[in-house]
Short mmCIF file of C-alpha atoms and ligand atoms in Angstrom, two decimals:
data_model
loop_
_atom_site.label_atom_id
_atom_site.label_comp_id
_atom_site.label_asym_id
_atom_site.label_seq_id
_atom_site.Cartn_x
_atom_site.Cartn_y
_atom_site.Cartn_z
CA UNK A 1426 0.00 0.00 0.00
CA UNK A 1427 1.53 3.30 -1.03
CA UNK A 1428 -0.27 5.08 1.83
CA UNK A 1429 1.38 3.00 4.52
CA UNK A 1430 4.94 3.71 5.56
CA UNK A 1431 6.66 0.32 5.87
CA UNK A 1432 8.93 1.59 8.65
CA UNK A 1433 6.02 2.11 10.99
CA UNK A 1434 5.74 -1.39 12.43
CA UNK A 1435 5.06 -2.88 15.85
CA UNK A 1436 8.64 -4.18 15.94
CA UNK A 1437 9.93 -0.60 15.66
CA UNK A 1438 7.52 0.77 18.21
CA UNK A 1439 8.99 0.75 21.69
CA UNK A 1440 6.54 -0.15 24.38
CA UNK A 1441 6.40 1.79 27.64
CA UNK A 1442 3.98 2.68 30.37
CA UNK A 1443 3.11 5.72 28.25
CA UNK A 1444 1.60 3.73 25.39
CA UNK A 1445 0.87 0.26 26.78
CA UNK A 1446 -2.93 0.31 26.49
CA UNK A 1447 -2.94 1.93 23.05
CA UNK A 1448 -0.32 -0.48 21.79
CA UNK A 1449 -1.98 -3.64 23.05
CA UNK A 1450 -5.43 -2.56 21.85
CA UNK A 1451 -3.85 -1.77 18.49
CA UNK A 1452 -2.25 -5.17 18.38
CA UNK A 1453 -5.56 -6.87 19.18
CA UNK A 1454 -7.29 -4.90 16.43
CA UNK A 1455 -4.52 -5.74 13.96
CA UNK A 1456 -5.08 -9.44 14.54
CA UNK A 1457 -8.87 -9.30 14.39
CA UNK A 1458 -9.93 -6.24 12.42
CA UNK A 1459 -13.61 -5.53 12.96
CA UNK A 1460 -13.82 -8.46 15.36
CA UNK A 1461 -13.12 -6.79 18.70
CA UNK A 1462 -15.13 -4.31 20.70
CA UNK A 1463 -12.43 -1.74 19.97
CA UNK A 1464 -14.32 -0.27 17.05
CA UNK A 1465 -13.56 2.46 16.50
CA UNK A 1466 -10.16 2.40 18.13
CA UNK A 1467 -9.24 5.98 18.94
CA UNK A 1468 -5.60 6.74 19.76
CA UNK A 1469 -5.07 10.21 21.15
CA UNK A 1470 -2.22 12.29 22.51
CA UNK A 1471 -0.01 15.29 21.90
CA UNK A 1472 1.97 15.87 18.75
CA UNK A 1473 5.09 13.78 18.17
CA UNK A 1474 4.25 10.94 20.55
CA UNK A 1475 3.70 8.13 18.04
CA UNK A 1476 0.02 8.23 16.97
CA UNK A 1477 0.79 8.06 13.27
CA UNK A 1478 3.41 5.38 13.83
CA UNK A 1479 1.12 3.17 15.90
CA UNK A 1480 -1.92 3.59 13.66
CA UNK A 1481 0.13 2.69 10.59
CA UNK A 1482 1.70 -0.24 12.43
CA UNK A 1483 -1.82 -1.63 12.78
CA UNK A 1484 -2.35 -1.23 9.04
CA UNK A 1485 0.97 -2.87 8.19
CA UNK A 1486 0.29 -5.76 10.54
CA UNK A 1487 -3.12 -6.37 8.99
CA UNK A 1488 -1.62 -6.37 5.49
CA UNK A 1489 0.98 -8.85 6.65
CA UNK A 1490 -1.50 -11.29 8.22
CA UNK A 1491 -4.40 -10.72 5.84
CA UNK A 1492 -3.02 -9.49 2.52
CA UNK A 1493 -6.44 -9.49 0.85
CA UNK A 1494 -7.91 -6.91 3.22
CA UNK A 1495 -8.36 -3.46 1.76
CA UNK A 1496 -6.65 -1.07 4.14
CA UNK A 1497 -6.64 2.67 3.66
CA UNK A 1498 -4.59 5.15 5.65
CA UNK A 1499 -5.56 8.76 5.16
CA UNK A 1500 -4.90 11.92 7.10
CA UNK A 1501 -8.03 13.84 7.98
CA UNK A 1502 -6.57 16.82 6.17
CA UNK A 1503 -6.14 14.86 2.95
CA UNK A 1504 -9.64 13.42 3.28
CA UNK A 1505 -11.05 16.95 3.59
CA UNK A 1506 -9.09 18.05 0.55
CA UNK A 1507 -10.30 15.05 -1.47
CA UNK A 1508 -13.85 15.86 -0.51
CA UNK A 1509 -13.53 19.46 -1.65
CA UNK A 1510 -12.02 18.25 -4.93
CA UNK A 1511 -14.81 15.74 -5.44
CA UNK A 1512 -17.37 18.52 -4.96
CA UNK A 1513 -15.60 20.57 -7.58
CA UNK A 1514 -15.32 17.68 -10.03
CA UNK A 1515 -18.75 16.23 -9.40
CA UNK A 1516 -17.32 12.90 -8.24
CA UNK A 1517 -18.76 12.64 -4.73
CA UNK A 1518 -20.22 9.21 -5.44
CA UNK A 1519 -16.83 7.82 -6.44
CA UNK A 1520 -15.31 9.40 -3.37
CA UNK A 1521 -17.86 7.83 -1.00
CA UNK A 1522 -17.84 4.46 -2.76
CA UNK A 1523 -14.06 4.28 -2.56
CA UNK A 1524 -14.04 4.66 1.21
CA UNK A 1525 -17.11 2.47 1.78
CA UNK A 1526 -15.41 -0.40 -0.06
CA UNK A 1527 -12.57 -0.59 2.49
CA UNK A 1528 -12.17 -3.28 5.14
CA UNK A 1529 -10.07 -1.05 7.36
CA UNK A 1530 -9.88 2.73 7.46
CA UNK A 1531 -7.19 4.52 9.43
CA UNK A 1532 -7.89 8.21 9.72
CA UNK A 1533 -5.13 10.29 11.23
CA UNK A 1534 -5.64 13.55 13.17
CA UNK A 1535 -9.45 13.74 13.23
CA UNK A 1536 -9.29 16.93 15.31
CA UNK A 1537 -8.74 18.56 11.91
CA UNK A 1538 -12.43 18.01 11.19
CA UNK A 1539 -13.17 20.99 13.45
CA UNK A 1540 -14.95 23.72 11.53
CA UNK A 1541 -15.50 21.51 8.47
CA UNK A 1542 -19.16 20.63 8.77
CA UNK A 1543 -19.71 19.42 5.23
CA UNK A 1544 -16.82 16.99 5.36
CA UNK A 1545 -17.96 15.75 8.78
CA UNK A 1546 -21.37 14.92 7.30
CA UNK A 1547 -19.84 12.78 4.57
CA UNK A 1548 -17.54 11.03 7.03
CA UNK A 1549 -20.49 10.37 9.32
CA UNK A 1550 -22.16 8.37 6.54
CA UNK A 1551 -19.00 6.51 5.60
CA UNK A 1552 -18.38 5.70 9.26
CA UNK A 1553 -21.89 4.29 9.71
CA UNK A 1554 -21.66 2.20 6.58
CA UNK A 1555 -18.32 0.69 7.55
CA UNK A 1556 -19.27 0.12 11.16
CA UNK A 1557 -22.54 -1.60 10.26
CA UNK A 1558 -20.66 -3.91 7.89
CA UNK A 1559 -18.26 -4.93 10.64
CA UNK A 1560 -15.31 -3.10 9.15
CA UNK A 1561 -12.55 -1.71 11.34
CA UNK A 1562 -12.15 1.99 11.99
CA UNK A 1563 -9.00 3.43 13.57
CA UNK A 1564 -8.77 7.10 14.45
CA UNK A 1565 -6.11 9.33 15.91
CA UNK A 1566 -6.56 12.71 17.49
CA UNK A 1567 -4.75 15.27 19.61
CA UNK A 1568 -7.53 15.22 22.21
CA UNK A 1569 -9.83 12.71 23.88
CA UNK A 1570 -13.24 12.50 22.17
CA UNK A 1571 -14.88 14.28 25.10
CA UNK A 1572 -12.58 17.28 24.61
CA UNK A 1573 -12.94 17.47 20.84
CA UNK A 1574 -15.10 20.57 20.59
CA UNK A 1575 -15.80 21.85 17.10
CA UNK A 1576 -16.98 18.44 15.94
CA UNK A 1577 -20.62 17.56 15.46
CA UNK A 1578 -22.18 15.81 18.42
CA UNK A 1579 -23.41 12.83 16.42
CA UNK A 1580 -19.94 12.17 15.04
CA UNK A 1581 -18.36 12.57 18.47
CA UNK A 1582 -20.80 10.11 19.98
CA UNK A 1583 -19.70 7.54 17.35
CA UNK A 1584 -16.07 8.22 18.21
CA UNK A 1585 -16.87 7.22 21.80
CA UNK A 1586 -18.40 3.86 20.84
CA UNK A 1587 -15.24 1.76 20.92
CA UNK A 1588 -12.08 2.28 22.90
CA UNK A 1589 -10.15 5.51 23.37
CA UNK A 1590 -6.57 5.02 24.49
CA UNK A 1591 -4.06 7.76 25.04
CA UNK A 1592 -0.34 7.98 24.42
CA UNK A 1593 1.69 10.07 26.82
CA UNK A 1594 5.23 11.32 26.81
CA UNK A 1595 7.56 8.37 27.46
CA UNK A 1596 9.58 8.36 30.65
CA UNK A 1597 13.35 8.80 30.50
CA UNK A 1598 14.08 5.09 30.26
CA UNK A 1599 11.68 4.65 27.36
CA UNK A 1600 13.05 7.74 25.61
CA UNK A 1601 16.53 6.26 25.84
CA UNK A 1602 15.27 2.93 24.51
CA UNK A 1603 13.66 4.72 21.55
CA UNK A 1604 16.89 6.58 20.76
CA UNK A 1605 18.92 3.41 20.95
CA UNK A 1606 16.52 1.46 18.76
CA UNK A 1607 16.62 4.22 16.18
CA UNK A 1608 20.43 4.38 16.22
CA UNK A 1609 20.72 0.66 15.99
CA UNK A 1610 18.54 0.51 12.90
CA UNK A 1611 20.57 3.33 11.33
CA UNK A 1612 23.82 1.54 12.18
CA UNK A 1613 25.06 4.28 14.49
CA UNK A 1614 26.72 4.05 17.84
CA UNK A 1615 26.34 6.80 20.42
CA UNK A 1616 28.04 6.82 23.81
CA UNK A 1617 25.66 6.02 26.65
CA UNK A 1618 26.19 9.41 28.34
CA UNK A 1619 25.20 11.19 25.12
CA UNK A 1620 22.03 9.13 24.79
CA UNK A 1621 21.15 9.91 28.36
CA UNK A 1622 21.91 13.62 27.96
CA UNK A 1623 19.77 14.01 24.83
CA UNK A 1624 16.90 11.99 26.32
CA UNK A 1625 17.03 14.09 29.49
CA UNK A 1626 17.04 17.42 27.67
CA UNK A 1627 14.25 16.62 25.24
CA UNK A 1628 11.26 15.56 27.24
CA UNK A 1629 8.27 16.70 25.21
CA UNK A 1630 8.21 14.81 21.93
CA UNK A 1631 9.65 11.67 20.37
CA UNK A 1632 9.80 13.44 17.05
CA UNK A 1633 12.05 16.14 18.51
CA UNK A 1634 14.14 13.47 20.12
CA UNK A 1635 14.76 11.98 16.69
CA UNK A 1636 15.33 15.44 15.23
CA UNK A 1637 17.99 16.15 17.83
CA UNK A 1638 19.77 12.96 16.96
CA UNK A 1639 19.76 13.75 13.25
CA UNK A 1640 21.23 17.20 14.00
CA UNK A 1641 23.85 15.64 16.18
CA UNK A 1642 24.94 13.29 13.41
CA UNK A 1643 25.00 16.13 10.90
CA UNK A 1644 27.14 18.30 13.19
CA UNK A 1645 29.54 15.48 13.77
CA UNK A 1646 29.98 14.83 10.03
CA UNK A 1647 30.20 18.52 9.15
CA UNK A 1648 32.79 19.39 11.76
CA UNK A 1649 34.56 16.04 11.53
CA UNK A 1650 34.16 15.68 15.28
CA UNK A 1651 33.37 12.64 17.31
CA UNK A 1652 30.00 12.55 18.96
CA UNK A 1653 30.61 13.21 22.61
CA UNK A 1654 28.93 15.03 25.45
CA UNK A 1655 30.54 18.36 24.50
CA UNK A 1656 29.19 18.23 20.98
CA UNK A 1657 25.75 17.17 22.23
CA UNK A 1658 25.65 20.14 24.61
CA UNK A 1659 26.59 22.74 22.02
CA UNK A 1660 24.23 21.20 19.47
CA UNK A 1661 21.23 21.23 21.78
CA UNK A 1662 21.68 24.92 22.50
CA UNK A 1663 21.17 25.75 18.82
CA UNK A 1664 18.50 23.12 18.42
CA UNK A 1665 16.26 24.83 20.93
CA UNK A 1666 16.89 28.28 19.44
CA UNK A 1667 16.16 27.25 15.87
CA UNK A 1668 12.59 26.29 16.60
CA UNK A 1669 11.37 29.91 16.93
CA UNK A 1670 10.19 31.29 13.60
CA UNK A 1671 8.49 34.54 12.60
CA UNK A 1672 4.80 34.27 11.73
CA UNK A 1673 3.60 36.21 8.67
CA UNK A 1674 0.14 37.52 7.77
CA UNK A 1675 0.25 35.41 4.60
CA UNK A 1676 0.72 32.34 6.72
CA UNK A 1677 -2.12 33.31 9.06
CA UNK A 1678 -4.43 33.88 6.11
CA UNK A 1679 -3.53 30.52 4.59
CA UNK A 1680 -4.05 28.60 7.84
CA UNK A 1681 -7.36 30.24 8.73
CA UNK A 1682 -8.79 29.73 5.24
CA UNK A 1683 -7.72 26.10 5.15
CA UNK A 1684 -9.25 25.57 8.56
CA UNK A 1685 -12.66 26.93 7.57
CA UNK A 1686 -12.58 25.60 4.00
CA UNK A 1687 -12.78 29.14 2.67
CA UNK A 1688 -11.03 30.21 -0.57
CA UNK A 1689 -7.89 32.17 0.34
CA UNK A 1690 -8.69 35.35 -1.61
CA UNK A 1691 -12.13 35.67 0.04
CA UNK A 1692 -10.86 37.15 3.31
CA UNK A 1693 -9.49 40.08 1.34
CA UNK A 1694 -12.76 40.57 -0.58
CA UNK A 1695 -15.85 42.59 0.32
CA UNK A 1696 -17.98 39.45 0.77
CA UNK A 1697 -20.07 39.60 3.95
CA UNK A 1698 -21.15 35.98 4.27
CA UNK A 1699 -21.00 34.83 7.89
CA UNK A 1700 -18.24 32.24 7.45
CA UNK A 1701 -16.08 34.65 5.44
CA UNK A 1702 -16.50 37.43 7.99
CA UNK A 1703 -15.57 34.99 10.74
CA UNK A 1704 -12.42 33.87 8.91
CA UNK A 1705 -11.50 37.49 8.22
CA UNK A 1706 -11.98 38.61 11.82
CA UNK A 1707 -10.01 35.69 13.23
CA UNK A 1708 -7.21 36.38 10.74
CA UNK A 1709 -7.04 39.99 11.87
CA UNK A 1710 -7.09 39.00 15.51
CA UNK A 1711 -4.23 36.55 15.01
CA UNK A 1712 -2.27 39.07 12.99
CA UNK A 1713 -2.63 41.52 15.88
CA UNK A 1714 -1.62 38.98 18.53
CA UNK A 1715 1.07 37.04 16.64
CA UNK A 1716 2.86 39.54 14.41
CA UNK A 1717 4.40 42.95 15.00
CA UNK A 1718 2.22 44.51 12.28
CA UNK A 1719 0.36 47.74 13.06
CA UNK A 1720 -3.43 48.00 13.00
CA UNK A 1721 -3.09 50.06 9.85
CA UNK A 1722 -1.01 47.51 7.99
CA UNK A 1723 -3.22 44.63 9.14
CA UNK A 1724 -6.27 46.46 7.77
CA UNK A 1725 -4.45 47.18 4.53
CA UNK A 1726 -3.38 43.56 4.16
CA UNK A 1727 -6.87 42.14 4.65
CA UNK A 1728 -8.53 43.95 1.78
CA UNK A 1729 -7.70 47.62 2.27
CA UNK A 1730 -9.71 48.17 5.45
CA UNK A 1731 -9.00 50.88 8.00
CA UNK A 1732 -7.63 50.46 11.51
CA UNK A 1733 -11.03 50.80 13.23
CA UNK A 1734 -12.23 47.69 11.36
CA UNK A 1735 -9.29 45.79 12.82
CA UNK A 1736 -10.05 47.02 16.34
CA UNK A 1737 -13.67 45.99 15.90
CA UNK A 1738 -12.62 42.54 14.61
CA UNK A 1739 -10.29 41.97 17.58
CA UNK A 1740 -13.00 43.04 20.02
CA UNK A 1741 -15.55 40.73 18.39
CA UNK A 1742 -13.19 37.77 18.49
CA UNK A 1743 -12.31 38.41 22.14
CA UNK A 1744 -16.01 38.60 23.05
CA UNK A 1745 -16.78 35.36 21.23
CA UNK A 1746 -13.87 33.56 22.87
CA UNK A 1747 -15.43 34.48 26.20
CA UNK A 1748 -18.99 33.45 25.34
CA UNK A 1749 -18.85 30.72 22.68
CA UNK A 1750 -17.05 27.49 23.55
CA UNK A 1751 -17.00 26.19 19.99
CA UNK A 1752 -15.56 29.45 18.72
CA UNK A 1753 -12.90 29.39 21.41
CA UNK A 1754 -11.83 25.93 20.23
CA UNK A 1755 -11.56 27.14 16.65
CA UNK A 1756 -9.25 29.95 17.66
CA UNK A 1757 -7.07 27.85 19.94
CA UNK A 1758 -6.80 25.08 17.29
CA UNK A 1759 -5.61 27.58 14.72
CA UNK A 1760 -3.17 29.12 17.21
CA UNK A 1761 -1.71 25.68 17.84
CA UNK A 1762 -1.19 25.21 14.11
CA UNK A 1763 0.39 28.64 13.86
CA UNK A 1764 3.00 27.71 16.41
CA UNK A 1765 3.78 24.20 15.18
P1 ADP B 2811 2.35 11.79 16.14
O1 ADP B 2811 1.60 11.20 14.97
O2 ADP B 2811 1.73 11.45 17.46
O3 ADP B 2811 2.59 13.25 15.99
P2 ADP B 2811 4.49 10.18 15.09
O4 ADP B 2811 3.81 8.86 15.00
O5 ADP B 2811 4.67 10.90 13.81
O6 ADP B 2811 3.79 11.11 16.16
O7 ADP B 2811 5.90 9.94 15.81
C1 ADP B 2811 6.97 10.84 15.69
C2 ADP B 2811 8.26 10.06 15.51
O8 ADP B 2811 8.57 9.40 16.72
C3 ADP B 2811 8.15 8.99 14.44
O9 ADP B 2811 9.35 8.96 13.71
C4 ADP B 2811 7.97 7.71 15.22
O10 ADP B 2811 8.51 6.61 14.53
C5 ADP B 2811 8.70 7.99 16.51
N1 ADP B 2811 8.12 7.31 17.67
C6 ADP B 2811 7.10 7.75 18.44
N2 ADP B 2811 6.83 6.89 19.43
C7 ADP B 2811 7.69 5.86 19.29
C8 ADP B 2811 7.92 4.64 20.01
N3 ADP B 2811 7.18 4.31 21.09
N4 ADP B 2811 8.91 3.82 19.58
C9 ADP B 2811 9.64 4.16 18.52
N5 ADP B 2811 9.49 5.29 17.79
C10 ADP B 2811 8.53 6.14 18.16
MG1 MG B 2812 0.81 12.20 13.33
#
């Protein structure tokens, strides 16, 4: 399957207290897709902790045991994009039929459904069809179903039907085991004190842990230096610094429009449809809070408006954050994306 990354296997997934339930439920599902009460299986947790890896490991394991099963892995984002395309091209039936023909669907990052009501409707129908036919559904998300605001209630209630299992940040010992496993498969040897130092310093994400190791190797090759504690220390200083980037208004506009499925040029237009106005006001609010741009230049950027329009937009957004829980989730989701 081109969608599945062959490196994401159970063998390569280190087990720890942090992921034990999710891993063993995943393994059970992989050996009996559709035949356990873990349907859907929802794996949730923060970014970089192994949700994509584990969900694809399930897919790979199913393909290995049951090669005839039709397994599809798709990110929620890609699914949304495909849906929009199928609307444009008049191929919604093909789109729905394709997904309803699967034996196993793995959908990654379903929190990205927030704000996309039309796509949620279509997925609701696909979900029901698959579930009624005893097909396996595997979902991942950055929050537990009960905390996933911005999704339709009927879809959320389906997400709660099976098992939700979280993945947490691995403890130091597990982080070291992950680093060692990774090095071993890349044929690299690192001194024990370096492994321990890196695993101690980076305690928020397995992805960053791997990133740090790649940087370390690059530094060592570039400077023709051996990897030792000194090199690890100087590397990690830069590694932490490099992760702070400037946010531009272009980027804000792109993110907000993607989030609400709104064409990018619309926020700069004079259109006063509710969803466009909402996207425009949130964009202005984020530009005010996340860039150094003046009110005047923010107004100019978003369609030649004056500074009082920007003040009004910011006020409106602040009020809605206070009073509307769903709206607050939209804004905080987009902020998270801005910073990642
Ligand atoms: P998420 O989808 O939760 O953001 P990923 O699945 O993309 O995280 O994991 C980030 C990286 O960390 C991947 O390269 C993955 O292989 C690795 N990783 C995460 N957890 C583990 C683990 N328990 N054992 C081995 N590698 C892991
Ligand atoms: Mg992921």
